[in-house]
């Protein structure tokens, strides 16, 4: 079930630990709470979903019957608390939100769902790299403006998807409204390229 680290509480995750969550469940660090995850190069810490057999093995004991998908859980939610994560903490198959103007080069993980909640600008001199397998969902009439560079090079096995946040067919019910809305052409604005964009299997 959902896990909350409350005020005055510190949750420490030992190096080498694999934490698996059920789809839709969350880990929240509330105000006054703290999460310490001191992973190392030789002992990384994984936060992932139950179906991910590549970390910790076949935890749900179904062999190859299920596979993890981007956006299955919201990831670590820091709600007024503190999360001290080393660079060797790996978070997989979560969703994350983006908006505004990028201030530096960014790489969007292929194991994540990326929800664009406001217009997003990649300014001149900045590169946004979207890894194979990523799902990018844009909100109503939102647009991605590329004045710098967009690298979205999917593969046959792991294409990259740009779609509407109303599209439940990939990445699940991202806008959380059940069947109340359906995707349609024109839901989101555009990918407007004034700089450079390289898209393959996208």
XYZ file of N, CA and C in Angstrom:
606
model
N 0.846 -1.184 0.000
C 0.000 0.000 0.000
C 0.886 1.240 0.000
N 0.274 2.440 -0.106
C 1.049 3.677 -0.089
C 1.844 3.777 1.210
N 3.068 4.289 1.093
C 3.954 4.417 2.244
C 4.282 5.886 2.458
N 4.135 6.362 3.691
C 4.468 7.743 4.025
C 5.505 7.759 5.140
N 6.546 8.573 4.952
C 7.550 8.795 5.987
C 7.157 10.091 6.683
N 6.672 9.976 7.912
C 6.076 11.113 8.596
C 7.078 12.002 9.305
N 6.576 13.058 9.917
C 7.396 14.042 10.619
C 8.178 13.381 11.758
N 9.471 13.700 11.832
C 10.317 13.161 12.881
C 10.832 11.766 12.621
N 10.499 11.208 11.468
C 10.890 9.832 11.134
C 11.935 9.851 10.028
N 12.968 9.003 10.163
C 13.961 8.812 9.109
C 13.918 7.369 8.642
N 13.734 7.177 7.355
C 13.786 5.857 6.742
C 15.115 5.736 6.014
N 15.933 4.774 6.418
C 17.232 4.556 5.781
C 17.185 3.270 4.972
N 17.541 3.365 3.701
C 17.590 2.212 2.805
C 19.055 1.806 2.648
N 19.387 0.590 3.056
C 20.775 0.147 2.988
C 21.240 -0.015 1.539
N 22.539 0.226 1.286
C 23.085 -0.026 -0.053
C 22.802 -1.460 -0.491
N 22.472 -1.640 -1.759
C 22.192 -2.957 -2.297
C 20.738 -3.379 -2.217
N 19.892 -2.559 -1.593
C 18.489 -2.911 -1.422
C 17.703 -2.716 -2.720
N 16.733 -3.603 -2.936
C 15.775 -3.456 -4.027
C 14.403 -3.231 -3.410
N 13.787 -2.093 -3.735
C 12.454 -1.767 -3.244
C 11.488 -1.877 -4.412
N 10.459 -2.744 -4.275
C 9.480 -2.930 -5.343
C 8.092 -2.519 -4.861
N 7.382 -1.794 -5.712
C 6.045 -1.318 -5.362
C 5.021 -1.872 -6.344
N 3.782 -1.940 -5.891
C 2.693 -2.319 -6.776
C 2.304 -1.134 -7.653
N 1.768 -1.384 -8.830
C 1.349 -0.279 -9.701
C 0.411 0.681 -8.979
N 0.662 1.974 -9.152
C -0.186 2.999 -8.572
C 0.150 3.378 -7.146
N 0.990 2.612 -6.473
C 1.355 2.926 -5.094
C 2.466 3.961 -5.069
N 2.611 4.644 -3.926
C 3.576 5.737 -3.848
C 4.366 5.670 -2.551
N 5.498 6.342 -2.555
C 6.316 6.546 -1.354
C 6.441 8.052 -1.177
N 5.901 8.572 -0.092
C 5.860 10.008 0.149
C 6.702 10.359 1.368
N 7.561 11.369 1.203
C 8.332 11.888 2.335
C 7.655 13.177 2.755
N 6.896 13.092 3.851
C 6.087 14.212 4.302
C 6.948 15.249 5.022
N 6.342 16.389 5.305
C 7.044 17.476 5.996
C 7.634 16.978 7.306
N 8.921 17.221 7.503
C 9.607 16.785 8.713
C 10.137 15.379 8.646
N 9.810 14.630 7.590
C 10.324 13.278 7.410
C 11.597 13.276 6.580
N 12.289 12.151 6.571
C 13.560 12.072 5.848
C 13.757 10.671 5.285
N 14.245 10.619 4.043
C 14.627 9.363 3.405
C 16.105 9.430 3.076
N 16.874 8.486 3.594
C 18.297 8.382 3.290
C 18.530 7.127 2.467
N 19.156 7.282 1.302
C 19.447 6.149 0.425
C 20.908 6.245 -0.022
N 21.853 5.820 0.849
C 23.292 5.979 0.567
C 23.848 4.860 -0.316
N 23.325 4.732 -1.525
C 23.795 3.711 -2.455
C 25.236 3.993 -2.877
N 25.911 2.951 -3.320
C 27.282 3.091 -3.813
C 27.367 2.508 -5.218
N 28.506 2.733 -5.860
C 28.718 2.224 -7.212
C 28.579 0.705 -7.247
N 29.132 0.023 -6.244
C 29.093 -1.439 -6.195
C 27.804 -1.968 -5.571
N 27.085 -1.112 -4.844
C 25.842 -1.533 -4.197
C 24.748 -0.492 -4.448
N 24.224 -0.445 -5.674
C 23.154 0.520 -5.974
C 21.867 0.148 -5.241
N 20.985 1.118 -5.124
C 19.646 0.902 -4.576
C 18.644 1.079 -5.709
N 17.705 0.143 -5.822
C 16.697 0.202 -6.872
C 15.320 0.460 -6.266
N 14.604 1.438 -6.823
C 13.178 1.613 -6.584
C 12.492 1.285 -7.901
N 11.646 0.264 -7.907
C 11.051 -0.178 -9.157
C 9.700 -0.826 -8.881
N 9.102 -1.422 -9.897
C 7.788 -2.039 -9.741
C 7.911 -3.551 -9.644
N 6.838 -4.160 -9.158
C 6.856 -5.586 -8.861
C 7.196 -6.437 -10.077
N 6.780 -5.994 -11.275
C 6.980 -6.818 -12.474
C 8.405 -6.763 -13.016
N 9.257 -5.931 -12.440
C 10.625 -5.757 -12.946
C 11.513 -6.894 -12.455
N 11.688 -7.905 -13.313
C 12.482 -9.073 -12.931
C 13.982 -8.824 -13.016
N 14.399 -7.705 -13.606
C 15.835 -7.448 -13.765
C 16.476 -6.949 -12.477
N 15.664 -6.555 -11.511
C 16.173 -6.142 -10.207
C 15.537 -7.026 -9.142
N 16.332 -7.844 -8.484
C 15.801 -8.684 -7.413
C 15.083 -9.932 -7.863
N 15.072 -10.206 -9.165
C 14.478 -11.440 -9.654
C 12.973 -11.379 -9.836
N 12.376 -12.559 -10.019
C 10.961 -12.695 -10.332
C 10.145 -12.657 -9.041
N 9.952 -11.473 -8.505
C 9.322 -11.311 -7.198
C 7.863 -11.728 -7.195
N 7.162 -11.565 -8.320
C 5.753 -11.954 -8.350
C 5.543 -13.379 -8.884
N 6.632 -14.102 -9.102
C 6.609 -15.535 -9.411
C 5.722 -15.879 -10.608
N 5.811 -15.051 -11.646
C 5.001 -15.361 -12.834
C 5.854 -15.567 -14.068
N 7.143 -15.818 -13.836
C 8.095 -16.016 -14.947
C 8.053 -14.808 -15.873
N 7.695 -14.997 -17.138
C 7.683 -13.890 -18.091
C 6.267 -13.433 -18.440
N 5.301 -13.713 -17.578
C 3.912 -13.411 -17.883
C 3.582 -11.926 -17.783
N 4.362 -11.176 -17.025
C 4.115 -9.738 -16.898
C 5.413 -8.981 -17.139
N 5.271 -7.745 -17.571
C 6.449 -6.923 -17.776
C 6.154 -5.499 -17.306
N 7.166 -4.814 -16.827
C 6.961 -3.454 -16.320
C 6.767 -2.455 -17.453
N 6.009 -1.396 -17.159
C 5.745 -0.356 -18.138
C 6.023 1.016 -17.537
N 6.502 1.954 -18.337
C 6.712 3.312 -17.819
C 5.432 3.903 -17.248
N 5.567 4.605 -16.128
C 4.424 5.306 -15.547
C 3.575 4.481 -14.609
N 4.069 3.334 -14.158
C 3.255 2.477 -13.298
C 3.091 3.035 -11.885
N 4.001 3.896 -11.451
C 3.870 4.489 -10.119
C 4.445 5.896 -10.149
N 4.053 6.754 -9.196
C 4.499 8.148 -9.259
C 5.911 8.390 -8.763
N 6.609 7.335 -8.343
C 7.974 7.520 -7.860
C 8.009 8.046 -6.440
N 9.148 8.596 -6.060
C 9.301 9.162 -4.723
C 8.713 10.568 -4.715
N 7.781 10.801 -3.822
C 7.114 12.106 -3.738
C 7.647 12.828 -2.502
N 8.383 13.895 -2.725
C 8.918 14.677 -1.611
C 7.940 15.813 -1.345
N 7.181 15.689 -0.250
C 6.130 16.644 0.079
C 6.496 17.382 1.363
N 7.524 18.236 1.255
C 7.954 19.006 2.415
C 9.043 18.348 3.226
N 9.333 17.078 2.952
C 10.390 16.377 3.675
C 11.721 16.475 2.949
N 12.639 15.566 3.284
C 13.979 15.558 2.703
C 14.302 14.175 2.170
N 14.795 14.115 0.941
C 15.250 12.858 0.354
C 16.718 13.009 -0.009
N 17.570 12.289 0.674
C 19.012 12.321 0.416
C 19.364 11.072 -0.379
N 19.400 11.209 -1.698
C 19.643 10.085 -2.593
C 21.022 10.214 -3.211
N 21.814 9.166 -3.119
C 23.123 9.199 -3.764
C 22.937 9.071 -5.276
N 23.985 9.399 -6.057
C 23.866 9.273 -7.517
C 23.659 7.836 -7.991
N 23.823 6.860 -7.098
C 23.701 5.456 -7.488
C 22.342 4.865 -7.102
N 21.372 5.737 -6.843
C 19.987 5.313 -6.655
C 19.313 5.278 -8.023
N 18.673 4.160 -8.348
C 18.021 3.976 -9.646
C 16.512 3.896 -9.414
N 15.762 4.795 -10.062
C 14.307 4.801 -9.963
C 13.739 4.463 -11.334
N 12.952 3.396 -11.403
C 12.447 2.901 -12.683
C 10.920 2.912 -12.751
N 10.404 3.047 -13.963
C 8.999 2.845 -14.314
C 8.045 3.772 -13.560
N 8.536 4.943 -13.193
C 7.714 5.958 -12.536
C 7.273 6.987 -13.570
N 6.481 7.948 -13.127
C 6.202 9.081 -14.010
C 6.683 10.352 -13.349
N 7.042 11.298 -14.190
C 7.554 12.569 -13.713
C 6.952 13.684 -14.565
N 6.846 14.884 -14.009
C 6.221 15.988 -14.723
C 7.266 17.016 -15.153
N 6.975 17.699 -16.259
C 7.887 18.695 -16.811
C 7.094 19.897 -17.309
N 7.684 21.077 -17.196
C 7.130 22.285 -17.809
C 8.173 23.379 -17.736
N 7.941 24.467 -18.452
C 8.848 25.606 -18.395
C 10.006 25.484 -19.368
N 11.084 26.189 -19.075
C 12.263 26.248 -19.938
C 13.404 25.461 -19.314
N 13.977 24.536 -20.083
C 15.126 23.784 -19.585
C 16.307 24.737 -19.401
N 17.053 24.555 -18.331
C 18.207 25.407 -18.065
C 19.532 24.715 -18.373
N 19.477 23.414 -18.637
C 20.682 22.641 -18.963
C 20.253 21.408 -19.745
N 21.218 20.701 -20.313
C 20.910 19.463 -21.023
C 20.189 18.493 -20.090
N 19.194 17.798 -20.634
C 18.458 16.810 -19.851
C 18.338 15.522 -20.637
N 18.304 14.395 -19.895
C 18.020 13.089 -20.476
C 16.802 12.516 -19.785
N 15.776 12.206 -20.561
C 14.557 11.611 -20.020
C 14.661 10.103 -20.172
N 14.543 9.395 -19.045
C 14.762 7.955 -19.012
C 13.695 7.207 -19.808
N 14.136 6.141 -20.459
C 13.209 5.307 -21.201
C 12.319 4.460 -20.309
N 12.698 4.295 -19.046
C 11.897 3.494 -18.117
C 10.865 4.343 -17.394
N 10.665 5.584 -17.829
C 9.742 6.488 -17.147
C 8.694 7.025 -18.105
N 7.589 7.491 -17.516
C 6.578 8.222 -18.259
C 6.762 9.699 -17.932
N 6.802 10.530 -18.959
C 7.061 11.959 -18.785
C 5.806 12.737 -19.144
N 5.224 13.413 -18.156
C 4.002 14.172 -18.354
C 4.345 15.653 -18.469
N 4.025 16.246 -19.611
C 4.292 17.668 -19.854
C 3.035 18.433 -19.464
N 3.097 19.086 -18.308
C 1.913 19.747 -17.752
C 1.801 21.214 -18.160
N 2.882 21.796 -18.667
C 2.883 23.161 -19.169
C 3.748 23.222 -20.406
N 3.647 24.288 -21.183
C 4.494 24.409 -22.365
C 5.958 24.228 -21.970
N 6.682 23.467 -22.789
C 8.083 23.153 -22.499
C 8.960 23.714 -23.598
N 10.022 24.404 -23.217
C 10.930 25.034 -24.175
C 12.327 24.450 -24.005
N 12.903 23.996 -25.109
C 14.309 23.608 -25.148
C 15.050 24.762 -25.820
N 15.720 25.607 -25.042
C 16.301 26.818 -25.627
C 17.557 26.518 -26.439
N 17.995 27.501 -27.193
C 19.219 27.370 -27.985
C 20.378 26.989 -27.080
N 21.205 26.058 -27.554
C 22.365 25.613 -26.797
C 22.084 24.483 -25.823
N 20.827 24.062 -25.724
C 20.432 22.997 -24.792
C 19.908 21.802 -25.585
N 20.233 20.591 -25.117
C 19.780 19.359 -25.761
C 18.894 18.567 -24.814
N 17.736 18.169 -25.319
C 16.858 17.235 -24.606
C 16.974 15.889 -25.296
N 17.412 14.873 -24.544
C 17.544 13.522 -25.063
C 16.467 12.646 -24.437
N 15.657 12.025 -25.274
C 14.609 11.115 -24.810
C 15.056 9.700 -25.155
N 15.195 8.859 -24.144
C 15.732 7.524 -24.359
C 14.691 6.581 -24.967
N 15.143 5.521 -25.644
C 14.225 4.533 -26.204
C 13.293 3.964 -25.138
N 12.031 3.779 -25.508
C 11.044 3.211 -24.603
C 10.253 4.229 -23.818
N 10.670 5.487 -23.832
C 9.989 6.519 -23.047
C 8.607 6.817 -23.616
N 7.697 7.190 -22.712
C 6.375 7.681 -23.093
C 6.284 9.133 -22.652
N 5.951 10.018 -23.580
C 5.805 11.445 -23.287
C 4.357 11.827 -23.538
N 3.661 12.274 -22.489
C 2.258 12.675 -22.612
C 2.136 14.174 -22.369
N 1.488 14.857 -23.299
C 1.328 16.302 -23.197
C -0.103 16.655 -22.816
N -0.226 17.664 -21.954
C -1.527 18.131 -21.522
C -2.259 18.900 -22.610
N -3.487 19.327 -22.291
C -4.371 19.986 -23.248
C -3.707 21.210 -23.861
N -3.504 21.158 -25.186
C -2.933 22.238 -25.994
C -1.486 22.592 -25.618
N -0.832 21.749 -24.832
C 0.566 22.004 -24.491
C 1.461 21.699 -25.678
N 2.606 22.390 -25.749
C 3.504 22.211 -26.874
C 4.944 22.108 -26.392
N 5.745 21.455 -27.210
C 7.182 21.325 -26.988
C 7.872 22.165 -28.054
N 8.533 23.234 -27.649
C 9.226 24.134 -28.573
C 10.729 23.869 -28.497
N 11.300 23.518 -29.632
C 12.716 23.138 -29.682
C 13.494 24.211 -30.434
N 14.136 25.094 -29.693
C 15.046 26.070 -30.290
C 16.485 25.569 -30.222
N 16.699 24.583 -29.348
C 18.001 23.928 -29.246
C 17.988 22.623 -30.030
N 18.052 21.499 -29.304
C 18.141 20.210 -29.995
C 17.317 19.159 -29.254
N 16.571 18.362 -30.012
C 15.809 17.242 -29.489
C 16.341 15.962 -30.104
N 16.763 15.032 -29.251
C 17.218 13.713 -29.695
C 16.225 12.685 -29.163
N 15.436 12.123 -30.057
C 14.454 11.111 -29.672
C 14.624 9.926 -30.609
N 15.599 9.124 -30.327
C 15.966 8.009 -31.201
C 15.503 6.702 -30.562
N 14.270 6.303 -30.888
C 13.774 5.026 -30.421
C 14.312 3.891 -31.255
N 13.876 2.690 -30.948
C 14.257 1.503 -31.710
C 12.990 0.745 -32.081
N 13.136 -0.270 -32.930
C 11.987 -1.095 -33.294
C 11.397 -1.748 -32.043
N 12.275 -2.257 -31.179
C 11.815 -2.931 -29.964
C 11.352 -1.950 -28.899
N 11.930 -0.740 -28.879
C 11.598 0.253 -27.866
C 11.330 1.611 -28.523
N 10.180 1.759 -29.152
C 9.863 3.064 -29.746
C 9.586 4.096 -28.661
N 9.670 5.359 -29.037
C 9.324 6.478 -28.160
C 7.934 6.967 -28.559
N 7.077 7.223 -27.576
C 5.710 7.651 -27.855
C 5.477 9.068 -27.353
N 5.041 9.962 -28.242
C 4.524 11.275 -27.865
C 3.016 11.226 -28.070
N 2.236 11.532 -27.041
C 0.792 11.418 -27.169
C 0.094 12.346 -26.179
N -1.222 12.282 -26.167
C -2.045 13.090 -25.274
C -2.101 12.473 -23.881
N -2.224 13.313 -22.855
C -2.367 12.788 -21.500
C -3.717 12.072 -21.328
N -4.614 12.228 -22.304
C -5.893 11.524 -22.259
C -5.807 10.121 -22.855
N -4.648 9.772 -23.388
C -4.462 8.494 -24.068
C -4.097 7.425 -23.039
N -5.092 6.625 -22.618
C -4.862 5.588 -21.617
C -4.274 4.314 -22.210
N -4.157 4.247 -23.554
C -3.694 3.012 -24.190
C -2.203 2.782 -24.000
N -1.461 3.839 -23.675
C -0.040 3.705 -23.352
C 0.219 4.418 -22.030
N 0.860 3.750 -21.111
C 1.203 4.372 -19.837
C 0.064 4.535 -18.865
N -1.132 3.978 -19.190
C -2.229 4.004 -18.242
C -2.968 5.329 -18.166
N -3.755 5.473 -17.108
C -4.651 6.619 -16.927
C -3.894 7.764 -16.255
N -3.076 8.456 -17.033
C -2.189 9.479 -16.488
C -2.940 10.663 -15.906
N -4.066 11.036 -16.521
C -4.814 12.186 -16.003
C -5.829 11.789 -14.930
N -5.862 10.512 -14.567
C -6.616 10.050 -13.412
C -8.112 10.252 -13.465
N -8.697 10.156 -14.656
C -10.144 10.385 -14.750
C -10.907 9.158 -15.227
N -10.274 7.995 -15.150
C -10.939 6.785 -15.603
C -11.250 6.855 -17.085
N -12.510 6.629 -17.438
C -12.933 6.667 -18.843
C -13.676 7.948 -19.193
N -13.522 8.978 -18.370
C -14.281 10.214 -18.586
C -13.848 10.954 -19.845
N -12.581 10.816 -20.235
C -12.097 11.482 -21.447
C -11.435 10.470 -22.369
N -11.462 10.775 -23.654
C -10.812 9.943 -24.656
C -9.892 10.819 -25.493
N -8.802 10.254 -25.993
C -7.884 11.060 -26.801
C -8.459 11.356 -28.173
N -8.060 12.497 -28.733
C -8.498 12.883 -30.074
C -7.424 13.748 -30.709
N -7.421 13.780 -32.018
C -6.484 14.645 -32.724
C -6.614 16.088 -32.275
N -5.496 16.740 -32.015
C -5.509 18.129 -31.585
C -5.562 18.322 -30.084
N -5.538 17.221 -29.305
C -5.524 17.353 -27.839
C -4.350 18.210 -27.373
N -3.175 17.935 -27.967
C -1.986 18.692 -27.568
C -1.488 19.494 -28.757
N -0.665 20.490 -28.459
C -0.328 21.480 -29.465
C 0.570 20.999 -30.580
N 1.867 20.844 -30.290
C 2.806 20.532 -31.364
C 4.181 20.266 -30.783
N 5.024 19.697 -31.621
C 6.469 19.763 -31.424
C 6.951 20.767 -32.460
N 7.266 21.976 -32.005
C 7.648 23.068 -32.903
C 9.161 23.184 -32.918
N 9.768 22.932 -34.069
C 11.223 22.855 -34.165
C 11.769 24.084 -34.875
N 12.447 24.932 -34.117
C 13.175 26.044 -34.695
C 14.663 25.775 -34.706
N 15.055 24.725 -33.959
C 16.457 24.324 -33.915
C 16.656 23.035 -34.688
N 16.945 21.926 -33.964
C 17.218 20.659 -34.617
C 16.504 19.545 -33.852
N 15.911 18.607 -34.588
C 15.259 17.460 -33.977
C 15.591 16.204 -34.766
N 16.031 15.184 -34.062
C 16.331 13.888 -34.674
C 15.401 12.859 -34.046
N 14.437 12.390 -34.812
C 13.444 11.447 -34.323
C 13.456 10.199 -35.191
N 13.634 9.054 -34.569
C 13.543 7.779 -35.270
C 12.751 6.811 -34.400
N 11.932 5.975 -35.044
C 11.065 5.039 -34.331
C 10.340 5.766 -33.195
N 9.717 6.878 -33.565
C 9.051 7.750 -32.601
C 7.621 7.987 -33.039
